[in-house]
Structure formats: C-alpha cells, structure tokens
PDB file of C-alpha atoms in Angstrom:
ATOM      1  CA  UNK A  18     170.762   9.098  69.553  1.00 69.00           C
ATOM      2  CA  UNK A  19     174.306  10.124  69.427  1.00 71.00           C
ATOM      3  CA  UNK A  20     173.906  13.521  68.478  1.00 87.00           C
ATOM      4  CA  UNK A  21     175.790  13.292  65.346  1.00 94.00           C
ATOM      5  CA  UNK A  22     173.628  14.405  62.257  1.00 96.00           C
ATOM      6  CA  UNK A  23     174.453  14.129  58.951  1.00 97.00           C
ATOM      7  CA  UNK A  24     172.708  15.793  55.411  1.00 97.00           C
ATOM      8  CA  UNK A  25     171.180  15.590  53.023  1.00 97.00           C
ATOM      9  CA  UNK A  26     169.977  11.794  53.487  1.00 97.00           C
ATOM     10  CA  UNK A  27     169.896  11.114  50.186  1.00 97.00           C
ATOM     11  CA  UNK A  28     172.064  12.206  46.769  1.00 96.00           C
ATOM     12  CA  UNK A  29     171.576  11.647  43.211  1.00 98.00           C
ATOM     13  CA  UNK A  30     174.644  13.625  41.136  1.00 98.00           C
ATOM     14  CA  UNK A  31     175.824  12.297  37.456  1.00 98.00           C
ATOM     15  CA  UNK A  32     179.602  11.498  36.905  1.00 98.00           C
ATOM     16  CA  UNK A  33     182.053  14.382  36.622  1.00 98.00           C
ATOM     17  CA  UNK A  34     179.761  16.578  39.068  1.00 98.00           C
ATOM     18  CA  UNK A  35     181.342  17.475  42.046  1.00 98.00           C
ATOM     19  CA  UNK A  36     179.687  17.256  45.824  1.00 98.00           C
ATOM     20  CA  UNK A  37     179.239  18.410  49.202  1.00 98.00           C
ATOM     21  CA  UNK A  38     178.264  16.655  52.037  1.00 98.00           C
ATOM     22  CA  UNK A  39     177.997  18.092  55.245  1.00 98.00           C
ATOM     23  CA  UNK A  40     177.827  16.709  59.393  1.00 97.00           C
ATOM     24  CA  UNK A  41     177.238  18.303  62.538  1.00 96.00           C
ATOM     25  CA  UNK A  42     178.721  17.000  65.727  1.00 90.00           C
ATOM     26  CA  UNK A  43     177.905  16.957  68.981  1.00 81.00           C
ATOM     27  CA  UNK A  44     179.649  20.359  71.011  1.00 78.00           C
ATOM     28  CA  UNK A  45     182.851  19.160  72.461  1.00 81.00           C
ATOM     29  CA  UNK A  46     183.817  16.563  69.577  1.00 84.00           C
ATOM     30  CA  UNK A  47     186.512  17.991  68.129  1.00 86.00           C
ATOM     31  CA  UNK A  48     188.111  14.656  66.486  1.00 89.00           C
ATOM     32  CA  UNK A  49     185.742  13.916  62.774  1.00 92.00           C
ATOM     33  CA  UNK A  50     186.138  10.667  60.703  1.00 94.00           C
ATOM     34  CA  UNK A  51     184.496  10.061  57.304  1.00 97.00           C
ATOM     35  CA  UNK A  52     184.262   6.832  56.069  1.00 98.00           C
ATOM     36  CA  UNK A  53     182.982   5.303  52.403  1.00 98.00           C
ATOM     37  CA  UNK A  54     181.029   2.455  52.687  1.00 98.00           C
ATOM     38  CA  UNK A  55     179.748   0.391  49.605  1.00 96.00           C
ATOM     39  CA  UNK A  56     177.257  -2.111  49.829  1.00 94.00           C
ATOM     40  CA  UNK A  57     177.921  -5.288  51.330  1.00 93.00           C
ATOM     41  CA  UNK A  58     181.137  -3.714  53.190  1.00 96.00           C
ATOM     42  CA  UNK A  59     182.675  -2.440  56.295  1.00 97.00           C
ATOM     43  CA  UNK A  60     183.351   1.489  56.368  1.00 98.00           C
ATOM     44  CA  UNK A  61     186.323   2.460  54.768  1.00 97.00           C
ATOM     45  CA  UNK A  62     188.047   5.389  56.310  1.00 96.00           C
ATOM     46  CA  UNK A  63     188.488   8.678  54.297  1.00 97.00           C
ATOM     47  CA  UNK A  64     189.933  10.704  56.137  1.00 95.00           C
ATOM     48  CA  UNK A  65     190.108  12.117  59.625  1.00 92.00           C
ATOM     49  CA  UNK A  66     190.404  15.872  61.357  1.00 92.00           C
ATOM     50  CA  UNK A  67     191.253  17.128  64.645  1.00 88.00           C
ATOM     51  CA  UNK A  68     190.761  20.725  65.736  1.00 87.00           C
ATOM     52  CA  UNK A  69     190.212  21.686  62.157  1.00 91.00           C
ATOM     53  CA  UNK A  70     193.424  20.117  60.892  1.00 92.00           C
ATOM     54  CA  UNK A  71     193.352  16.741  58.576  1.00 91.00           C
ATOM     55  CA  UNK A  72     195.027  14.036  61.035  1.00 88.00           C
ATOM     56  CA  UNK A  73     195.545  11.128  58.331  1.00 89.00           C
ATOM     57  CA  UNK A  74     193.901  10.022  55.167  1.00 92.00           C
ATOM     58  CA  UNK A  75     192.813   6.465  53.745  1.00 93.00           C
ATOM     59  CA  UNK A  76     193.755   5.312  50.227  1.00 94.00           C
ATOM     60  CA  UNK A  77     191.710   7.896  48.471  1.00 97.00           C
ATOM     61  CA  UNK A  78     192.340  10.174  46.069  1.00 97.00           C
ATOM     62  CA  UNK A  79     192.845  14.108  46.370  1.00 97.00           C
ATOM     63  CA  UNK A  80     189.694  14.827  44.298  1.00 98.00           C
ATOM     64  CA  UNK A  81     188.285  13.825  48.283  1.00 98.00           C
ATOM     65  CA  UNK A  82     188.729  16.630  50.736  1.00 97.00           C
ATOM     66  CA  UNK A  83     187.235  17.805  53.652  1.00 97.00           C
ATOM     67  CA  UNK A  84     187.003  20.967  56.011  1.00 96.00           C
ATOM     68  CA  UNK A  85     186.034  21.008  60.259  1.00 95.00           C
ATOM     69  CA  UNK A  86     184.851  24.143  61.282  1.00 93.00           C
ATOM     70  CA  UNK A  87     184.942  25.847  64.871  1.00 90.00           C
ATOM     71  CA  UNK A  88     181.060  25.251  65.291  1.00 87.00           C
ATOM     72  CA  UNK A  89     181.802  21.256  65.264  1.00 86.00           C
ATOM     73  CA  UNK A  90     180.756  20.728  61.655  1.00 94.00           C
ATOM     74  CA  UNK A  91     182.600  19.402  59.077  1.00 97.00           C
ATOM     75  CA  UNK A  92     181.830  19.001  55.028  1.00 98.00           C
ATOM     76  CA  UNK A  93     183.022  16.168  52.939  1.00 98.00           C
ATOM     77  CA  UNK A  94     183.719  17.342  49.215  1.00 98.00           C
ATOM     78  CA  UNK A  95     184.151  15.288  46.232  1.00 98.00           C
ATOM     79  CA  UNK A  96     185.101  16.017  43.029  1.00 98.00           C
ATOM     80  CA  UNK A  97     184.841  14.699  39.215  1.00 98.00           C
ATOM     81  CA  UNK A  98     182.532  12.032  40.408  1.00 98.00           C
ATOM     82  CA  UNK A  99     183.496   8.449  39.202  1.00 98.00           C
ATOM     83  CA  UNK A 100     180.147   5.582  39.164  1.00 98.00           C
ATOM     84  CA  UNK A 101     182.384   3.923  42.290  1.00 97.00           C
ATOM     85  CA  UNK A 102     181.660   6.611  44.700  1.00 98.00           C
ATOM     86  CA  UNK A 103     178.057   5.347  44.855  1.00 98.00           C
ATOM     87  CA  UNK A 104     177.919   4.440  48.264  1.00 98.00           C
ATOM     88  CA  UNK A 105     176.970   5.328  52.264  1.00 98.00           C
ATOM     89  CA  UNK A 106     179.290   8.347  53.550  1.00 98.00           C
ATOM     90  CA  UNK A 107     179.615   8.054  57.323  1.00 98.00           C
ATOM     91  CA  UNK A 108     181.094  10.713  59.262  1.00 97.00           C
ATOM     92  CA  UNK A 109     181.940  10.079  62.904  1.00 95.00           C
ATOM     93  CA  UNK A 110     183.111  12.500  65.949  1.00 92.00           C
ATOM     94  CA  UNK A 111     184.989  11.947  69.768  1.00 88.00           C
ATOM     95  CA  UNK A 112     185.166  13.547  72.003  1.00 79.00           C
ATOM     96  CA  UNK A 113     188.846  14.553  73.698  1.00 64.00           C
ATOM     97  CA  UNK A 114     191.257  12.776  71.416  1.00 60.00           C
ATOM     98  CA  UNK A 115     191.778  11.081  68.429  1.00 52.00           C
ATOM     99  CA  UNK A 116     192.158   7.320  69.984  1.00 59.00           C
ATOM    100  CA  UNK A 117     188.429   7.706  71.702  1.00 81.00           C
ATOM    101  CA  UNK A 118     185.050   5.993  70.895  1.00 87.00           C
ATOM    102  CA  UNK A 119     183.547   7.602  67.505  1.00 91.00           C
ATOM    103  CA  UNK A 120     180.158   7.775  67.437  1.00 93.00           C
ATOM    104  CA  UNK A 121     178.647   7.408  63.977  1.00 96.00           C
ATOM    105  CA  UNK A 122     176.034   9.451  61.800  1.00 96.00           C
ATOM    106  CA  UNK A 123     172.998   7.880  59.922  1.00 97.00           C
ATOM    107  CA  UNK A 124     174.928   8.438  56.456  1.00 97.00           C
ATOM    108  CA  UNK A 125     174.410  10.254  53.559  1.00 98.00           C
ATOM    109  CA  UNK A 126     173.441   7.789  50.514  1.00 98.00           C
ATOM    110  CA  UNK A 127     175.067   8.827  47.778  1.00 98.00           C
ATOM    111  CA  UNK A 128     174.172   7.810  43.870  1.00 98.00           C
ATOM    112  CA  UNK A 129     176.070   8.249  40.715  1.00 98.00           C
ATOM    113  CA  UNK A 130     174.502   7.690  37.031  1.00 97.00           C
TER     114      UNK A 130
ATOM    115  CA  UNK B  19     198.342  -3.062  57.461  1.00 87.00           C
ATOM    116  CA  UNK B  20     196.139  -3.474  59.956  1.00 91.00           C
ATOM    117  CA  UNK B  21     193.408  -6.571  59.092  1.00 95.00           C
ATOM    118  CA  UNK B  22     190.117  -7.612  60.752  1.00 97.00           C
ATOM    119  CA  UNK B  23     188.304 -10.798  59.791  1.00 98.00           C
ATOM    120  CA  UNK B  24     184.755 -11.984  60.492  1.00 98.00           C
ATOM    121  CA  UNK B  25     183.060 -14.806  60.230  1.00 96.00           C
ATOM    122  CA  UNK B  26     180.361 -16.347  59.470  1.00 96.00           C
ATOM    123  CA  UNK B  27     179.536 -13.382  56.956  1.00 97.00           C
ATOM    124  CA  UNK B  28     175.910 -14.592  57.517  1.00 97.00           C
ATOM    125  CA  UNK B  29     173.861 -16.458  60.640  1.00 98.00           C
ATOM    126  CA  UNK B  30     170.411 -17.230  60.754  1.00 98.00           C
ATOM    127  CA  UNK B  31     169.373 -18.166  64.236  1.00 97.00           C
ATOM    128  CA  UNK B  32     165.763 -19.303  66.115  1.00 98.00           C
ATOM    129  CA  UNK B  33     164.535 -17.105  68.378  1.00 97.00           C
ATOM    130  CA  UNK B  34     166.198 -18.349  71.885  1.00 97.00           C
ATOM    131  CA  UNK B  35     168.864 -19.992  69.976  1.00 97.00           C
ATOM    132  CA  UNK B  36     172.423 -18.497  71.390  1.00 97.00           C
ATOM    133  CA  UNK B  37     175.305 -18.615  69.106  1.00 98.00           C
ATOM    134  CA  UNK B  38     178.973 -16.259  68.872  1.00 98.00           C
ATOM    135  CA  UNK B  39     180.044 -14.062  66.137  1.00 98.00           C
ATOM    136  CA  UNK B  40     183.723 -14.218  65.513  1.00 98.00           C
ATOM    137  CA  UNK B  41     186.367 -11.148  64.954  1.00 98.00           C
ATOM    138  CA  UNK B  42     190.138 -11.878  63.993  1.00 98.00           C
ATOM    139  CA  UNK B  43     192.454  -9.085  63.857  1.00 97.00           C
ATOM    140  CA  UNK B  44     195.943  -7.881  63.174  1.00 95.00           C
ATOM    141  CA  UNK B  45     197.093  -4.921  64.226  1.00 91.00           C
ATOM    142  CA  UNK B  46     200.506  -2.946  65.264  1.00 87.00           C
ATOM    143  CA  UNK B  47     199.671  -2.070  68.559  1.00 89.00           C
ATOM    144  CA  UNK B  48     195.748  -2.420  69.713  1.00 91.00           C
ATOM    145  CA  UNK B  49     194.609   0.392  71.184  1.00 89.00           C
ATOM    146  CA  UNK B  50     190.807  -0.730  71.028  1.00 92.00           C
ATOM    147  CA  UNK B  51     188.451  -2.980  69.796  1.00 95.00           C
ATOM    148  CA  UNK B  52     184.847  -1.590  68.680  1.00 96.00           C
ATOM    149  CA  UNK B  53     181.736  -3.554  67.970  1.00 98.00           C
ATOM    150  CA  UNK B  54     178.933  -1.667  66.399  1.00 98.00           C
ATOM    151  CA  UNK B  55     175.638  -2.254  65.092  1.00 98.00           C
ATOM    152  CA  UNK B  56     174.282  -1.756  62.239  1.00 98.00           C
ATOM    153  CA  UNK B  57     170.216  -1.721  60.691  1.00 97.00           C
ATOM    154  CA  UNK B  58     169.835  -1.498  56.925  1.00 93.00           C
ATOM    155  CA  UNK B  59     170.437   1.901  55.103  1.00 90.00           C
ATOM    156  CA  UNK B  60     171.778   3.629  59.193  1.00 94.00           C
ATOM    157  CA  UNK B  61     174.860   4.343  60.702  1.00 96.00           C
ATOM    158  CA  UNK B  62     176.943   2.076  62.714  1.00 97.00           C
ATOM    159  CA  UNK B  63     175.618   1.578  66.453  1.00 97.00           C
ATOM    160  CA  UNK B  64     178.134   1.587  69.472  1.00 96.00           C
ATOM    161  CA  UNK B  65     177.962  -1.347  71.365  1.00 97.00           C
ATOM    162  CA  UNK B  66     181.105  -2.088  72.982  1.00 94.00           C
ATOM    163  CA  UNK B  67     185.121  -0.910  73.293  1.00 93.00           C
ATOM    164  CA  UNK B  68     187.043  -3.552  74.779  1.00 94.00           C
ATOM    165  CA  UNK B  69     190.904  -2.578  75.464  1.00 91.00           C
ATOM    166  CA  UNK B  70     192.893  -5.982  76.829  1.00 92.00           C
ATOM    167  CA  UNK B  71     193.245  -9.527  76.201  1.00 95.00           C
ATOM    168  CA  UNK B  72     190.910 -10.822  79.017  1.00 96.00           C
ATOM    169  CA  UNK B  73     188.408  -8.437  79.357  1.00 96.00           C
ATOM    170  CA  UNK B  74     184.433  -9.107  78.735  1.00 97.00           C
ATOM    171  CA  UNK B  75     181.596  -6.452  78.636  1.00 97.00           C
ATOM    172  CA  UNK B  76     177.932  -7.314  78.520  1.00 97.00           C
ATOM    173  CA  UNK B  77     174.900  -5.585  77.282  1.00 95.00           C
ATOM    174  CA  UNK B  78     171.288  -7.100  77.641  1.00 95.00           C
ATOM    175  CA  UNK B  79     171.953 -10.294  75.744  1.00 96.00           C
ATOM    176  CA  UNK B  80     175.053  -9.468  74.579  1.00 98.00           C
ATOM    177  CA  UNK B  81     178.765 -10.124  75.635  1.00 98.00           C
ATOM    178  CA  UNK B  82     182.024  -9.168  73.995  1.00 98.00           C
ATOM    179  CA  UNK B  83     185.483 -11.016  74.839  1.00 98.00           C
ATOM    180  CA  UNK B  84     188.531 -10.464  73.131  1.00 97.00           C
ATOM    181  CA  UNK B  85     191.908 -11.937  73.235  1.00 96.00           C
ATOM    182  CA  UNK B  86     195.413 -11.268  71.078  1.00 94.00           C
ATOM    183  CA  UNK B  87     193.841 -12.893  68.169  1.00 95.00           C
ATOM    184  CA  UNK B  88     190.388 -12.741  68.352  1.00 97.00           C
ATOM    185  CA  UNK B  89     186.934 -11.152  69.962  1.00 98.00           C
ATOM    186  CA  UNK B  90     183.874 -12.952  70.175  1.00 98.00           C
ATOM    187  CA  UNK B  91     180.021 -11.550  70.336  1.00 98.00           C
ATOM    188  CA  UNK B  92     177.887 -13.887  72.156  1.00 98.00           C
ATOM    189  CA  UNK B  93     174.669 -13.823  71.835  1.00 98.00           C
ATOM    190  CA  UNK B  94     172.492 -15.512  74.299  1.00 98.00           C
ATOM    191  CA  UNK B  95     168.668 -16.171  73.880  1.00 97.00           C
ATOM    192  CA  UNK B  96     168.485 -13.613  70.990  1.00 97.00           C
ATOM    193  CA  UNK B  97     165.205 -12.019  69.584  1.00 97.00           C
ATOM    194  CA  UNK B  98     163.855 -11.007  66.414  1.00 97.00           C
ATOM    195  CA  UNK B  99     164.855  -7.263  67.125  1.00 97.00           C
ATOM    196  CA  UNK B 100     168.790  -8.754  67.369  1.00 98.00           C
ATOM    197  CA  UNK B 101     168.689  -8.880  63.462  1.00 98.00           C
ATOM    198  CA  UNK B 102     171.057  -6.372  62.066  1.00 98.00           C
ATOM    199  CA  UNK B 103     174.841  -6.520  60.596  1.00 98.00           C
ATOM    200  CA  UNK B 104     177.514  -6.555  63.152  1.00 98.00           C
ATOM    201  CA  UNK B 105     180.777  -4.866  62.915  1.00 98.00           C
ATOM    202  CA  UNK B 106     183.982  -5.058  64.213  1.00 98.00           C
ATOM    203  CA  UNK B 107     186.949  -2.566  64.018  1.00 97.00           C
ATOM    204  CA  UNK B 108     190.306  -2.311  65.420  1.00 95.00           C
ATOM    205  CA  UNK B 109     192.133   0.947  66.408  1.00 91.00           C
ATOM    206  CA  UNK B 110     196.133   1.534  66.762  1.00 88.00           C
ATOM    207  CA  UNK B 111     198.024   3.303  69.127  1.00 83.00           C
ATOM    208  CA  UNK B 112     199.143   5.965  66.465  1.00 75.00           C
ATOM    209  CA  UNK B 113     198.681   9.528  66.086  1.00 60.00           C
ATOM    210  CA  UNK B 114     195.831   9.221  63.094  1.00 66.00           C
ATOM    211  CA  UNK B 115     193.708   6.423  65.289  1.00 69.00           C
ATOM    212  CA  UNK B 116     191.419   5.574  62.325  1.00 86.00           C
ATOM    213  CA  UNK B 117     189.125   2.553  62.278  1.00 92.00           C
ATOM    214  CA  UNK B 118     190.195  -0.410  60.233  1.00 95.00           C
ATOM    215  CA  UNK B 119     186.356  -2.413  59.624  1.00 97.00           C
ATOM    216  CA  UNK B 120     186.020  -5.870  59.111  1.00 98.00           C
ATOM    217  CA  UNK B 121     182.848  -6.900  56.556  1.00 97.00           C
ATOM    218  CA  UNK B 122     180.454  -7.434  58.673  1.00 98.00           C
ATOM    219  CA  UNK B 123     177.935 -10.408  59.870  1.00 98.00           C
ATOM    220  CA  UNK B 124     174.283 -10.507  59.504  1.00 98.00           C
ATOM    221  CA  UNK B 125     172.595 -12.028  61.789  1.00 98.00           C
ATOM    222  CA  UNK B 126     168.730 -12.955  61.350  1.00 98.00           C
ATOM    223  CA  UNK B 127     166.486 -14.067  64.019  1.00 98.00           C
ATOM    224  CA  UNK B 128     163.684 -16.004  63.466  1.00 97.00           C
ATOM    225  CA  UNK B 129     160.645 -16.023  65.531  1.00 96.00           C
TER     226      UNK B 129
END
C-alpha cells in the first residue's frame, strides 16, 4: 500500500462535459504528479505541483488544470471533454522534493462517449 | 527530449525459465532510473530507483542494472504471480523532475 488514494475508480462523462478528479496523499508528500495513460501505453505526465504551486506541465492543453491543497490532496480538472481523454489518470506524490521516488495511485478510469 | 525504449513489448516465459527485460534511455542529465510494476486496470508498483552506471539492486527474484545506455530487469526462476507489465522511466536533474515512461513489457508466466 503506498498510501496514495485516488477517486472515484471509475468515470463515465459524454464529450464537452467537464471533470474532476480528485487524490489524497500520504501526510508529508508535498510534491503531486498526474499522469494520462491510454491503453497499451506508458503514463504520460500532466502536470506536476509542489507546495501547492504547478512545477511544470506535459504537452497538454489548458482545458487540463489542477489544484494541491494544504491537507495533501490535490484535484485534476478537465474541461470540454474530447473522446481522447478516455484513459487511466494516475496521480503520484514524494515526499521532500521534486527529484524523489513517486509513489503511484490505483487510477481513476476515465470514459468518454 | 528525453526518450526511453523497451523491448521486447511482450515475453512469455515457463515457470523457472529466467530471462531480462531491456530499458534504453536518453536523457539530459539522469537523475534516476525507476522500474515499476504494473497489474491490469492498477497503478504503477515501485520496484526499484537505480542512480549510477554500475549499480544493481535486487528484490526476491528480481535484479535491476543500469548503465549510460541501458538498464536491464532480470528475472531469475520467475513464477506465475511475476505476470504483469513492467515499466521503466527516467528522471532529469531539472527543477520540474517529471517521469518520462517507456511502453511497457508484459511479461506472462506460464505454469
């Protein structure tokens, strides 16, 4: 177990909806990476925070955004929902720093129709 | 841009029958390499951070190597529980230390 939970577990939202999805970390992480991973791929990194700020971003588009919150939780928002974002959303937390291990969620499965 | 490679994308093994999963990589400045696990439809696993050309780390029947290229999984003896999709990321020495992901191998053990 790494601590690291992640809802809900599973989505179902039609195209041009928007989304939240939401991860709790373990007390002390304050470094949280989301990733997008579609089937049949490695995780693709979204974007990252550290102590609340956004510390880099992946080739994604503004309609993605995110928020990290004192309490070690952090929400992943999407919006105008395109049939590609079907996928697995991963969120990750470290402790200390950016550059440490990042210990991984079970996901949030996300579907589009 | 920072690169990672696996290969084979697939490996089907006999029980007991050891075998390596290969990573390549490129990447401005390696801070770490990461090997996770991962089971249908869950998160990635941590298995293993390895940090310099040279160094090894085991765990149970697993052993990670890596070099300036390259990192290698071996897996010796494995069991059906071993199946699962293997990943391997690379992390730079800059201030946003994201995770670049190769594809992934799936490994299947046969009993």
């Amino acid at each position: 177990e790494t601590g690291v939970t992640q809802s809900p577990t599973h989505l179902i939202k039609t195209r041009g909806q928007q989304v939240t999805l939401r991860c709790s970390s373990q007390s002390g992480h304050n470094t949280v990476s989301w990733y997008q991973q579609a089937l049949g791929q490695g995780p693709q990194f979204i974007f990252q925070y550290y102590r609340e700020e956004e510390n880099g971003r992946g080739n994604f588009p503004p309609r993605f955004s995110g928020l990290q919150f004192p309490n070690y939780s952090s929400e992943l928002n999407v919006n105008a929902l395109e049939l590609d974002d079907s996928a697995l959303y991963l969120c990750a937390s470290s402790y200390t720093g950016p550059g440490e291990t990042q210990y991984f969620g079970p996901g949030t499965r996300l579907l589009v129709l | 841009e920072d690169q990672v490679t696996q290969s084979p994308e697939a490996l089907r093994l006999q029980e007991g029958e050891s075998s390596s999963l290969n990573c390549s990589y490129t990447v401005s400045g390696l801070r770490g390499l990461f090997w996770y696990r991962q089971d249908p439809g869950k998160g990635p696993e941590f298995l293993f951070t390895l940090y310099s050309a040279g160094e090894e780390k085991e765990k149970e029947r697993l052993k990670a190597t890596l070099t300036k290229k390259e990192s290698f999984l071996h897996i010796t003896a494995p069991k059906p529980e071993d199946s699962a999709t293997y990943l391997c990321a690379v992390q730079p020495y800059r201030a946003n230390s994201k995770l670049t992901f190769g594809k992934g191998i799936t490994l299947s053990v046969r009993p």
